[in-house]
CSV table of C-alpha atoms and ligand atoms in Angstrom, one decimal:
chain,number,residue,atom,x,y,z
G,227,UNK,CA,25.1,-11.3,7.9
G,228,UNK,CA,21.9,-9.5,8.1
G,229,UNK,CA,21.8,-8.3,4.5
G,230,UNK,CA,20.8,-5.1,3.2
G,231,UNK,CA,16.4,-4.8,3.3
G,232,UNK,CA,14.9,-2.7,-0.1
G,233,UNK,CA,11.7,-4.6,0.5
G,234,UNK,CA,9.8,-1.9,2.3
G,235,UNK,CA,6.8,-2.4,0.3
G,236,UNK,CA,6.8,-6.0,1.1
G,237,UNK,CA,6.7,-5.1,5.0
G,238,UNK,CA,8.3,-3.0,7.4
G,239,UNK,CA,10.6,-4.0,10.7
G,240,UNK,CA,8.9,-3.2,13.6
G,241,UNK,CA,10.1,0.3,15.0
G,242,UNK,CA,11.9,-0.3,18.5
G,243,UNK,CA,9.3,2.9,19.7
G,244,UNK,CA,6.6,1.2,18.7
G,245,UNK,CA,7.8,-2.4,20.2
G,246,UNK,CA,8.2,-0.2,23.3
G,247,UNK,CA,4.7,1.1,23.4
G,248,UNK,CA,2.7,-2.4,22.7
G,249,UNK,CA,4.8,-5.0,25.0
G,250,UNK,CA,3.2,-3.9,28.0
G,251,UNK,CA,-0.3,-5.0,26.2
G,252,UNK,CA,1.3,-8.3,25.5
G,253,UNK,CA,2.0,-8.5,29.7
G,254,UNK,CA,1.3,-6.6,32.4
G,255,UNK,CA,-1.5,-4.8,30.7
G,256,UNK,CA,-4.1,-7.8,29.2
G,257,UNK,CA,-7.3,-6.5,30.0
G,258,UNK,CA,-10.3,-6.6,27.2
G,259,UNK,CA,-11.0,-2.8,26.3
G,260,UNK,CA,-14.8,-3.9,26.7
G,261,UNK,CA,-14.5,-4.3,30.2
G,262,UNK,CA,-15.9,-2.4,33.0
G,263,UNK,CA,-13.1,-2.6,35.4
G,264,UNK,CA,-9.8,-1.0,36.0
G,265,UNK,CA,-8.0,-3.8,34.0
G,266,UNK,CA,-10.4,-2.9,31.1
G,267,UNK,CA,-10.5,0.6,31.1
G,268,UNK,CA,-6.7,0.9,30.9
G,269,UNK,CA,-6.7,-1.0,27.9
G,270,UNK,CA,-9.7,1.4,26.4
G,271,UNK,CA,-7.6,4.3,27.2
G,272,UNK,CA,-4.8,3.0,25.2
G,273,UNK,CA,-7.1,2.0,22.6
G,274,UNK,CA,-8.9,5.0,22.2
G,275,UNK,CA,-5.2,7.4,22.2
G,276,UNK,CA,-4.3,5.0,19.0
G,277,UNK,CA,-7.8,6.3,17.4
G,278,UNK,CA,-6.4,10.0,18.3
G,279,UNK,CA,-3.0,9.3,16.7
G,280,UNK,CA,-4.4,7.1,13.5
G,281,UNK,CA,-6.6,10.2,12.9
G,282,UNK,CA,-4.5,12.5,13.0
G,283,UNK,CA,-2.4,11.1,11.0
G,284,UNK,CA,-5.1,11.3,7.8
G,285,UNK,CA,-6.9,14.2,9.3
G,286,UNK,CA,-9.8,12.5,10.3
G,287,UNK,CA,-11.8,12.7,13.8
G,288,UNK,CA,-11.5,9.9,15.9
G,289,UNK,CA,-14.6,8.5,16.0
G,290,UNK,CA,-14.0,8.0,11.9
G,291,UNK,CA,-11.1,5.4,12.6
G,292,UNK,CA,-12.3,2.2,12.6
G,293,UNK,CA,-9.6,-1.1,13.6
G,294,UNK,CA,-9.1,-4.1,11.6
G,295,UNK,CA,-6.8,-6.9,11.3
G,296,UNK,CA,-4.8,-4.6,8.3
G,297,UNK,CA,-5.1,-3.3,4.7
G,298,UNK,CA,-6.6,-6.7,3.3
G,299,UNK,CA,-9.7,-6.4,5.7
G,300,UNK,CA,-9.9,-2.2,5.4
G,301,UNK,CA,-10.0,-2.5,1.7
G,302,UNK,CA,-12.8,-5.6,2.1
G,303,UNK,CA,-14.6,-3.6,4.9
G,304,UNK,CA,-14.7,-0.4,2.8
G,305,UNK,CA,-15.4,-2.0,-0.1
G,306,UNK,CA,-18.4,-4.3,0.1
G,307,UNK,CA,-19.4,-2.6,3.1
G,308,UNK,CA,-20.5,0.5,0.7
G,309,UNK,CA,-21.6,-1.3,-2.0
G,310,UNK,CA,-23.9,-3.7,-0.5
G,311,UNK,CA,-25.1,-1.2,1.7
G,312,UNK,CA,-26.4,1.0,-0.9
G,313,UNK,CA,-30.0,1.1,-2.2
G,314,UNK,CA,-31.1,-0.2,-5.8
G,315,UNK,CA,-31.1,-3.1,-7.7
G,316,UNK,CA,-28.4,-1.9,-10.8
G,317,UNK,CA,-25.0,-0.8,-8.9
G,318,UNK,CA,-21.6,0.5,-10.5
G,319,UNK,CA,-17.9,0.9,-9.1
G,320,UNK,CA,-15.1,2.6,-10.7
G,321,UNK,CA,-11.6,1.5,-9.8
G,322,UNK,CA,-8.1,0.9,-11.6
G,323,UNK,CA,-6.4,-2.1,-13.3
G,324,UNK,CA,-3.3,-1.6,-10.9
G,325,UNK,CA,-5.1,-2.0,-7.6
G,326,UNK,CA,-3.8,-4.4,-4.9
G,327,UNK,CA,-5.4,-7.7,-5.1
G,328,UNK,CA,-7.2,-6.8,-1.7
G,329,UNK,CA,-9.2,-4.8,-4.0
G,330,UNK,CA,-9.4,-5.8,-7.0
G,331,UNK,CA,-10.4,-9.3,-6.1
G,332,UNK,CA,-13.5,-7.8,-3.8
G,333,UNK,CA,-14.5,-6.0,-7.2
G,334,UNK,CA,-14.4,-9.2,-8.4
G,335,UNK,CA,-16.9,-10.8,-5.9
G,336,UNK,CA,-18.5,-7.9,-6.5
G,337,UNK,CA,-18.9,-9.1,-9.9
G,338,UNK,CA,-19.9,-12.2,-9.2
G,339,UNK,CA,-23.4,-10.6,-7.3
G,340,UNK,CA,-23.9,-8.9,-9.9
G,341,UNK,CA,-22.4,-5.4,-9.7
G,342,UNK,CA,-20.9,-4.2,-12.8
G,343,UNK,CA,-17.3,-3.2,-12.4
G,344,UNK,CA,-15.1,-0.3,-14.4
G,345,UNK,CA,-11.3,-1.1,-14.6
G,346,UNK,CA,-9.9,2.2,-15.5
G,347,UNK,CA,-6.4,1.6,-17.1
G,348,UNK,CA,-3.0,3.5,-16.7
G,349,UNK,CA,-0.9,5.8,-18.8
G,350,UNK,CA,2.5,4.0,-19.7
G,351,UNK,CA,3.6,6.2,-16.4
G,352,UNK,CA,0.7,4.2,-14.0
G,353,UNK,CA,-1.4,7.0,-13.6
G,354,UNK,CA,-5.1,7.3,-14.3
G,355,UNK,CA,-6.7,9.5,-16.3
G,356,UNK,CA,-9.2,11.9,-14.5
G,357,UNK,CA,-11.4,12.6,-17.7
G,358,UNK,CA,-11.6,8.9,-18.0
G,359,UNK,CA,-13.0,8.3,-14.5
G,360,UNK,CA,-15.5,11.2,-15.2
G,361,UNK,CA,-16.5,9.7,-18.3
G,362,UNK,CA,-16.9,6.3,-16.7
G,363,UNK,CA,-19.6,7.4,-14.6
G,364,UNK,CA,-23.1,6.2,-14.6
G,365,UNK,CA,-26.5,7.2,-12.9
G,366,UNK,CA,-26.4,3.8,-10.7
G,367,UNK,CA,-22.3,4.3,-9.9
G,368,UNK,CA,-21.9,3.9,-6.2
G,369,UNK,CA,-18.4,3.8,-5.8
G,370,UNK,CA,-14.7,4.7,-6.5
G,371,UNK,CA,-12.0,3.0,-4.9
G,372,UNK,CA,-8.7,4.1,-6.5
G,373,UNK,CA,-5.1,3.6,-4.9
G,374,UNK,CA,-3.2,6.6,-3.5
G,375,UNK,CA,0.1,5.2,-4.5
G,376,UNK,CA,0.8,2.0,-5.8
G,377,UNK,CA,2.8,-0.9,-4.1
G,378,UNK,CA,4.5,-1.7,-7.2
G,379,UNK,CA,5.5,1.1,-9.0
G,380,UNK,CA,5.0,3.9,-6.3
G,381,UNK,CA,3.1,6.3,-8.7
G,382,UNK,CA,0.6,7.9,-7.0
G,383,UNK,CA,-2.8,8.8,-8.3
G,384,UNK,CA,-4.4,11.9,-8.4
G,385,UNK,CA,-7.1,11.6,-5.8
G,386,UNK,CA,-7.4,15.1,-4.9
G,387,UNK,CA,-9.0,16.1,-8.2
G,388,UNK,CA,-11.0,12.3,-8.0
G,389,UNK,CA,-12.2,13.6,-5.0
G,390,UNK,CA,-13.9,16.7,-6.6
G,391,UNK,CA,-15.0,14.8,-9.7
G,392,UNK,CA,-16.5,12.3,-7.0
G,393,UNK,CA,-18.3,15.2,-4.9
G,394,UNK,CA,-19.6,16.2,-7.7
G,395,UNK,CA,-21.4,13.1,-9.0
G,396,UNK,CA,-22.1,12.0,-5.4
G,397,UNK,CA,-20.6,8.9,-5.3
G,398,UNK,CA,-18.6,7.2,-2.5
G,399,UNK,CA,-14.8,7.5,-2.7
G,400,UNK,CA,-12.3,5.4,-1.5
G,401,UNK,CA,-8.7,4.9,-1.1
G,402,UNK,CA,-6.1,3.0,-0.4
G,403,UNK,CA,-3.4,4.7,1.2
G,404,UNK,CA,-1.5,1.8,2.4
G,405,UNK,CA,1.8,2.3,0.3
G,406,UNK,CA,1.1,6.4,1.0
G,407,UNK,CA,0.7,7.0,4.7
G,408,UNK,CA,4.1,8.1,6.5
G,409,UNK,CA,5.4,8.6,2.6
G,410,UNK,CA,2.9,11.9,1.5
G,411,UNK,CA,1.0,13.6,3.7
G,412,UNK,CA,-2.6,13.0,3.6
G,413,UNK,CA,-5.5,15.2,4.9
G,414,UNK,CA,-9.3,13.1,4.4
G,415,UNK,CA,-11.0,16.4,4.6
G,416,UNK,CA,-8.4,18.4,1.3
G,417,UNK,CA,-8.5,14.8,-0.7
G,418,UNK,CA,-12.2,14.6,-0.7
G,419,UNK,CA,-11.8,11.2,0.5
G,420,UNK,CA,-14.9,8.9,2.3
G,421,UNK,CA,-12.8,6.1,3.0
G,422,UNK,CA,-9.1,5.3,3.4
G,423,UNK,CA,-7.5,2.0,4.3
G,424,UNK,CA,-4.0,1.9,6.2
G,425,UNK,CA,-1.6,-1.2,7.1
G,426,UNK,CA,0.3,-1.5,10.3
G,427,UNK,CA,3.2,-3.6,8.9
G,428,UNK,CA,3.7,-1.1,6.0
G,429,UNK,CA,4.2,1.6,8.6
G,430,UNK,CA,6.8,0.6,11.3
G,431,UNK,CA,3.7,-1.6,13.0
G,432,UNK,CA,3.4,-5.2,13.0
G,433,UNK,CA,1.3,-7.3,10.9
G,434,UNK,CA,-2.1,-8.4,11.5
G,435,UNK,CA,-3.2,-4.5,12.5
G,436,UNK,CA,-4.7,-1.9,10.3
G,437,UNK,CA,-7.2,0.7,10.0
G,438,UNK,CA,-10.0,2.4,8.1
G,439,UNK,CA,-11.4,5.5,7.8
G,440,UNK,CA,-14.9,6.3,7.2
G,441,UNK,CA,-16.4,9.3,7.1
G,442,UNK,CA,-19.2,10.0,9.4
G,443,UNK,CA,-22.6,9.4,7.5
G,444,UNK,CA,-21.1,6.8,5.3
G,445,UNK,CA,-23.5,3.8,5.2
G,446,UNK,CA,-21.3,0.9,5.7
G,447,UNK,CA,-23.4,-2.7,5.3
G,448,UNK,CA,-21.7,-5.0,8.4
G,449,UNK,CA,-19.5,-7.5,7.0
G,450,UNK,CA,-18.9,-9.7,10.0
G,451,UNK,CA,-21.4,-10.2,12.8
G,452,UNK,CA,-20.6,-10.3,16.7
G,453,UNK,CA,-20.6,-7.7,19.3
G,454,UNK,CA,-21.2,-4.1,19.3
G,455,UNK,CA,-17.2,-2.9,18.5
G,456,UNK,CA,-16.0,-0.1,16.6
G,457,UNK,CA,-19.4,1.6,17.0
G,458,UNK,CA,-20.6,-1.6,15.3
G,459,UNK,CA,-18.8,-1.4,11.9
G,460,UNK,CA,-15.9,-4.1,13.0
G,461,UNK,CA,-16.9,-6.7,15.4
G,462,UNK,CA,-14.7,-9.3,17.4
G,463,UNK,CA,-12.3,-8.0,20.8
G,464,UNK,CA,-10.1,-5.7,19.8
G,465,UNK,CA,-6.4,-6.3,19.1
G,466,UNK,CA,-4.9,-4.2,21.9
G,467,UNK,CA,-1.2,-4.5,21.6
G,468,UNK,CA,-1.8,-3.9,17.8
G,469,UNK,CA,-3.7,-1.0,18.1
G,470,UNK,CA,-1.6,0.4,20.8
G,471,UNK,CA,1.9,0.1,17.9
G,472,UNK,CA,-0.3,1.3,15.2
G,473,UNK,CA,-0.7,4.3,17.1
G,474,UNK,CA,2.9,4.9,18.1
G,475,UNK,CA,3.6,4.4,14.6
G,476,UNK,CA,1.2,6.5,13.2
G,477,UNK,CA,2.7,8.8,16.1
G,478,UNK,CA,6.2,8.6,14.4
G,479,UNK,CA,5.0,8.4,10.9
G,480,UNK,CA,3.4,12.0,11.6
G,481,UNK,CA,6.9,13.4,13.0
G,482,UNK,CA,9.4,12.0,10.3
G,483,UNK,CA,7.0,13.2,7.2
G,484,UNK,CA,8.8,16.4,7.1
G,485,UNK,CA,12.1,15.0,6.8
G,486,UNK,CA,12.3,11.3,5.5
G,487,UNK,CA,10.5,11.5,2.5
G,488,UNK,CA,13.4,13.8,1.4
G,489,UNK,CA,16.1,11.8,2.3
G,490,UNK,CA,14.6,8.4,1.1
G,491,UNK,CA,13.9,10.3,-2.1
G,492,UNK,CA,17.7,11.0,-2.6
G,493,UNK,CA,18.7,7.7,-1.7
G,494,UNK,CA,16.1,6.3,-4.3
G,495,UNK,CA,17.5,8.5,-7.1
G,496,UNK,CA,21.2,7.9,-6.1
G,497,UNK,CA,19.8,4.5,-6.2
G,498,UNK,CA,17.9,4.2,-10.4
G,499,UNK,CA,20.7,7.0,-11.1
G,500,UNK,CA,23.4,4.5,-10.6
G,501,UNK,CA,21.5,1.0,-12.2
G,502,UNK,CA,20.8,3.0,-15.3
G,503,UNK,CA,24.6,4.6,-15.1
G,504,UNK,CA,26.5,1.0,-14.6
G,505,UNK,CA,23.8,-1.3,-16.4
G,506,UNK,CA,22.6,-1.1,-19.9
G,507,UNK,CA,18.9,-2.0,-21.3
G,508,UNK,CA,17.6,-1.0,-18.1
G,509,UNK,CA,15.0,1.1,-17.6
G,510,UNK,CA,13.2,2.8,-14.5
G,511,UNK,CA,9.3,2.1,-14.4
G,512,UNK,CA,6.6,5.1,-13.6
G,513,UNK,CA,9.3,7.7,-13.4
G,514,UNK,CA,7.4,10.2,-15.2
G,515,UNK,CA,4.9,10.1,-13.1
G,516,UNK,CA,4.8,11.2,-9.7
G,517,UNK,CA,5.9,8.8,-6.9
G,518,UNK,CA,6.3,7.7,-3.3
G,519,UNK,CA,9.9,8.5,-2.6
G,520,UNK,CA,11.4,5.2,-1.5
G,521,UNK,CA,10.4,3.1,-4.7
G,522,UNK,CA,12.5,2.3,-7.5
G,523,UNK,CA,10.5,-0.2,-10.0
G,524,UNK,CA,13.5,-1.4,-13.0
G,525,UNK,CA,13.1,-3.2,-15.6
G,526,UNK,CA,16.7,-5.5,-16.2
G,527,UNK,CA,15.7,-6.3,-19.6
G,528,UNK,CA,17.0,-9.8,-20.7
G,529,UNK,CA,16.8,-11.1,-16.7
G,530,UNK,CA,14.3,-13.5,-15.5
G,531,UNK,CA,13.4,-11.5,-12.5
G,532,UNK,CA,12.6,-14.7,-10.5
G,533,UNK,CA,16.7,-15.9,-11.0
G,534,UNK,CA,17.5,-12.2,-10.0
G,535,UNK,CA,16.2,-11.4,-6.9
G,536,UNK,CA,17.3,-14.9,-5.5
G,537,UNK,CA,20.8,-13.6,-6.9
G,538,UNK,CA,20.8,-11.0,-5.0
G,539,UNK,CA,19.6,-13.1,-1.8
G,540,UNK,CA,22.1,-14.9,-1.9
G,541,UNK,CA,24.4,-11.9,-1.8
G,542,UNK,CA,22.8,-10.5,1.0
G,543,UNK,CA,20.3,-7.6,-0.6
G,544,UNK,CA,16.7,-8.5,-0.4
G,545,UNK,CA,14.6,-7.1,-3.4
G,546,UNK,CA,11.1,-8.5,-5.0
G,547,UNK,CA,9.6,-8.8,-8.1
G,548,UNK,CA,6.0,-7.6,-9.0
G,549,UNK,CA,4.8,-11.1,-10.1
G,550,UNK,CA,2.9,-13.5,-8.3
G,551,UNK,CA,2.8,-17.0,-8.4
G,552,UNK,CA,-0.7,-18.4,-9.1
G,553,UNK,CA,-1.6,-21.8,-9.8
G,554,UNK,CA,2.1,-23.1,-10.1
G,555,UNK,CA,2.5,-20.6,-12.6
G,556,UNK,CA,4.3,-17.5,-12.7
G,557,UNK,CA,1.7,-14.6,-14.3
G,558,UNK,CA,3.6,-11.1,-14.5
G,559,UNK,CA,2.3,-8.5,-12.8
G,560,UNK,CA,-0.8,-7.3,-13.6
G,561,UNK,CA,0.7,-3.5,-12.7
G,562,UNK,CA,3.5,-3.8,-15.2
G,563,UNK,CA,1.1,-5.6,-17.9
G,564,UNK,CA,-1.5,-2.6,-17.4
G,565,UNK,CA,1.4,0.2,-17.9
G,566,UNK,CA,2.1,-1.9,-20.9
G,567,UNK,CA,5.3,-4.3,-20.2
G,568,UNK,CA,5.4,-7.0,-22.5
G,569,UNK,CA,5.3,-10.1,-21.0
G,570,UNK,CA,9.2,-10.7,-20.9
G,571,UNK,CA,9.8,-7.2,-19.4
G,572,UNK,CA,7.5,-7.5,-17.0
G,573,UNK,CA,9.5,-10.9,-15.6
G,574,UNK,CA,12.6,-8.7,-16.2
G,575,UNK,CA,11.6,-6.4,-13.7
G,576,UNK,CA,12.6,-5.5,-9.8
G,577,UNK,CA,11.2,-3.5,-7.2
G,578,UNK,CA,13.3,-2.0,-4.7
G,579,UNK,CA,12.0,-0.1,-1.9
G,580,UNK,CA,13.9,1.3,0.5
G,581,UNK,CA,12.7,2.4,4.0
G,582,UNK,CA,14.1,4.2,7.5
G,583,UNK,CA,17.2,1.9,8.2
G,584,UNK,CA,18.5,2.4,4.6
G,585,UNK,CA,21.4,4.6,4.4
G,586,UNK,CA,23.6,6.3,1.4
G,587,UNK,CA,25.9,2.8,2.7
G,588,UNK,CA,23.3,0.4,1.8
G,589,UNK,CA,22.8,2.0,-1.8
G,590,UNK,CA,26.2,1.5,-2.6
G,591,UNK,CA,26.5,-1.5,-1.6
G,592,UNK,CA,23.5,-2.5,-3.9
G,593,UNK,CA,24.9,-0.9,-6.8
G,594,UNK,CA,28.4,-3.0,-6.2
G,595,UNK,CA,26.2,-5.9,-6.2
G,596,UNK,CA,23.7,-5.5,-8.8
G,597,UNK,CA,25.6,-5.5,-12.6
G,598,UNK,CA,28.0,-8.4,-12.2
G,599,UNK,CA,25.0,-10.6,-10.8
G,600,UNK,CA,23.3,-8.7,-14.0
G,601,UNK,CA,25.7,-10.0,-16.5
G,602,UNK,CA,26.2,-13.1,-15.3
G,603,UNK,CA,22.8,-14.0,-15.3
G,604,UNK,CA,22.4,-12.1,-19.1
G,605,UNK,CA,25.3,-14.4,-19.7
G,606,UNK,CA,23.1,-17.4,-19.0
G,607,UNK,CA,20.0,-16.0,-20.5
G,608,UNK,CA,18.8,-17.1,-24.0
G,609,UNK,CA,17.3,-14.0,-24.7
G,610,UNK,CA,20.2,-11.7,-24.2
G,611,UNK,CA,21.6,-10.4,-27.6
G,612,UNK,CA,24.9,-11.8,-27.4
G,613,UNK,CA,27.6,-10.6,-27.3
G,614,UNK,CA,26.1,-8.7,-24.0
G,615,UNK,CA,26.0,-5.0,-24.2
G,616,UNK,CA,27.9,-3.5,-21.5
G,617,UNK,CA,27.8,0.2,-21.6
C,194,PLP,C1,0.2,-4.6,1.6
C,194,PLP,C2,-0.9,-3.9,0.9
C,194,PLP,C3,-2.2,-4.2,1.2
C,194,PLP,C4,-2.6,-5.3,2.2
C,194,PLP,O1,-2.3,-5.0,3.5
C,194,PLP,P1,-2.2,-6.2,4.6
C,194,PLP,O2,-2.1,-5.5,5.9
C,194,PLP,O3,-0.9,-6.9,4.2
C,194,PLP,O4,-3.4,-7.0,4.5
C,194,PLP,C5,-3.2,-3.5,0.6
C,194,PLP,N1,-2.9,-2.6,-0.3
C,194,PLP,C6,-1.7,-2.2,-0.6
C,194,PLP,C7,-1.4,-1.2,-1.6
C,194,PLP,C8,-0.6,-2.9,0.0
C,194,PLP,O5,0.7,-2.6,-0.3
């Protein structure tokens, strides 16, 4: 039994078009895209059609889309590449307390050189405050990095008006649209944005491949050292087959927006609908705020989320919680803490996010499977009022 997949967030199956597109690089078609013969050149071509879709895919010009090896090293490369590579000795980010580690831990470093770091918080919905980011602004700020939508929760932030408030002051902006590309659609040029980091394996790709955009005239310090790649922003031999599927999948992404977001939308409601219908003391996480279409983020109060989801593994539907496990110790999310869980909600609470093989199918067989694994684990739990509510 393959098992039903709402871990979308997590990673994404490679599409079979975009498996298609990148085996040949894997065989027949090896050549380095930095060399001068045939073999080469047919691997540039590729290479450079992936920049052309990638681009398009944000709005950006080709020559804008830089390769990496995914999100992690966009978000680095953006990141430290600005901030070290602006002038002056005092220098200021802006970003949010629900970031991705991949950037929130390079604020961090950051930190640790001596850059003085604003962690804006969230509404109880997981959305920051515009006024606040204007108001956290100083005359040495270099930098805003601030999630379009959040891996966790799905809320998306409103980078369209950062972007103005960022124009304004002059100061860098950057995003990280990996949870948002192929989910909204996203024009560079409308958003305001400098920089924007994108996944393969969030987007039908496979993992180890990414992308950023940066803005021509953005001064981005090198962060690795090698040969002259990428126009010298990202050394080391490109990853052909990688680049190749990010660019069928970017390809695909651009040609489902119209119509997938809508239907993963109604499967997600159907979806929180149902758990809050058939399960009491639950309770749907950044709903009032806007949000990706395929992520439901409950809290299953009364549940340690850890027993939950490997409940439901072991009856075939593959969820996650938001926590991560550092230092043999389970911390809860720093996402749910910041929208202001408690600590025993927050390791109550599941994130399901659904993707392009979900059907209506799928959702029902979740919502067979989720409140008697619910009760019997309330049953078990010390915390549950007893006897258990069932509604
Ligand atoms: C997955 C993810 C990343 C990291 O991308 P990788 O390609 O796995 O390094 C960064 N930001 C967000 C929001 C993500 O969901």
């Amino acid at each position: 039994m393959r098992g039903i997949y709402f871990d979308h967030n997590a990673t994404t199956p490679v599409d079979a078009e975009v498996l298609r597109a990148m085996l040949p690089f894997l065989s027949d078609t090896y050549g380095n895209a930095s060399s001068i013969h045939s073999f080469g050149q047919e691997a540039r071509a590729a290479v450079e059609k992936a920049r052309e879709e990638v681009a398009r895919l944000v709005g950006a010009r080709p020559a804008e889309i830089v390769f990496t090896s995914g999100g992690t090293e966009s978000d680095n490369l953006a990141i430290l590449g600005i901030v070290r590579g602006a002038r002056g000795e005092r220098k200021h980010v802006i970003t949010s307390a629900i970031e991705h580690h991949a950037v929130l831990h390079t604020c961090q470093a950051l930190e640790a050189e001596g850059v003085e770091v604003t962690y804006l918080p969230v509404s109880a919905a997981g959305v920051i405050d515009p006024a606040a980011l204007r108001n956290a602004l100083r005359a040495h700020t270099v930098l805003i990095t601030v999630m379009m939508a959040n891996n966790e929760l799905g809320t998306i932030q409103p980078i369209e008006e950062i972007g103005r408030i960022a124009a304004e002051a002059d100061v860098w902006l950057h995003t990280d649209a990996v949870q948002a590309a192929g989910k909204l659609p996203i024009d560079v040029t409308r958003l305001g944005v400098d920089l924007l980091s994108l996944s393969g394996h969030k987007l039908y790709a496979p993992k180890g491949v990414g992308a950023l955009y940066v803005r021509s005239g953005a001064r981005l310090a090198r962060q690795s050292f090698g040969g002259h790649h990428e126009r010298d922003r990202r050394p080391g031999t490109e990853n052909v087959p990688g680049i190749v599927a990010l660019g069928r999948a970017a390809e695909l992404a651009r040609g489902h927006l119209a119509d997938e977001p809508l239907r993963l939308g109604a499967l997600r409601d159907r979806f929180e609908r149902g758990v809050l219908d058939r399960i009491g003391s639950t309770r749907v996480n950044g709903a009032a705020a806007p949000r990706v279409p395929n992520t439901a983020n409950i809290t299953f109060s009364f549940v340690e989320g850890e027993s939950l989801v490997i409940a439901l593994d072991l009856k075939g539907l593959a969820c996650s919680t938001g926590a991560a496990c550092s230092a043999g110790a389970i911390e809860p999310s720093h996402v749910l803490t910041a929208i202001g869980l408690p600590p025993h909600d927050a390791h109550a609470s599941l994130r399901f996010s659904l993707g392009r093989a979900n059907t209506a199918d799928d959702v029902d067989a979740a919502l067979a499977l989720l409140p008697p694994t619910v009760a019997h684990l309330r049953e078990l739990s010390p915390l549950a009022p007893k006897p258990v509510a069932i509604p």
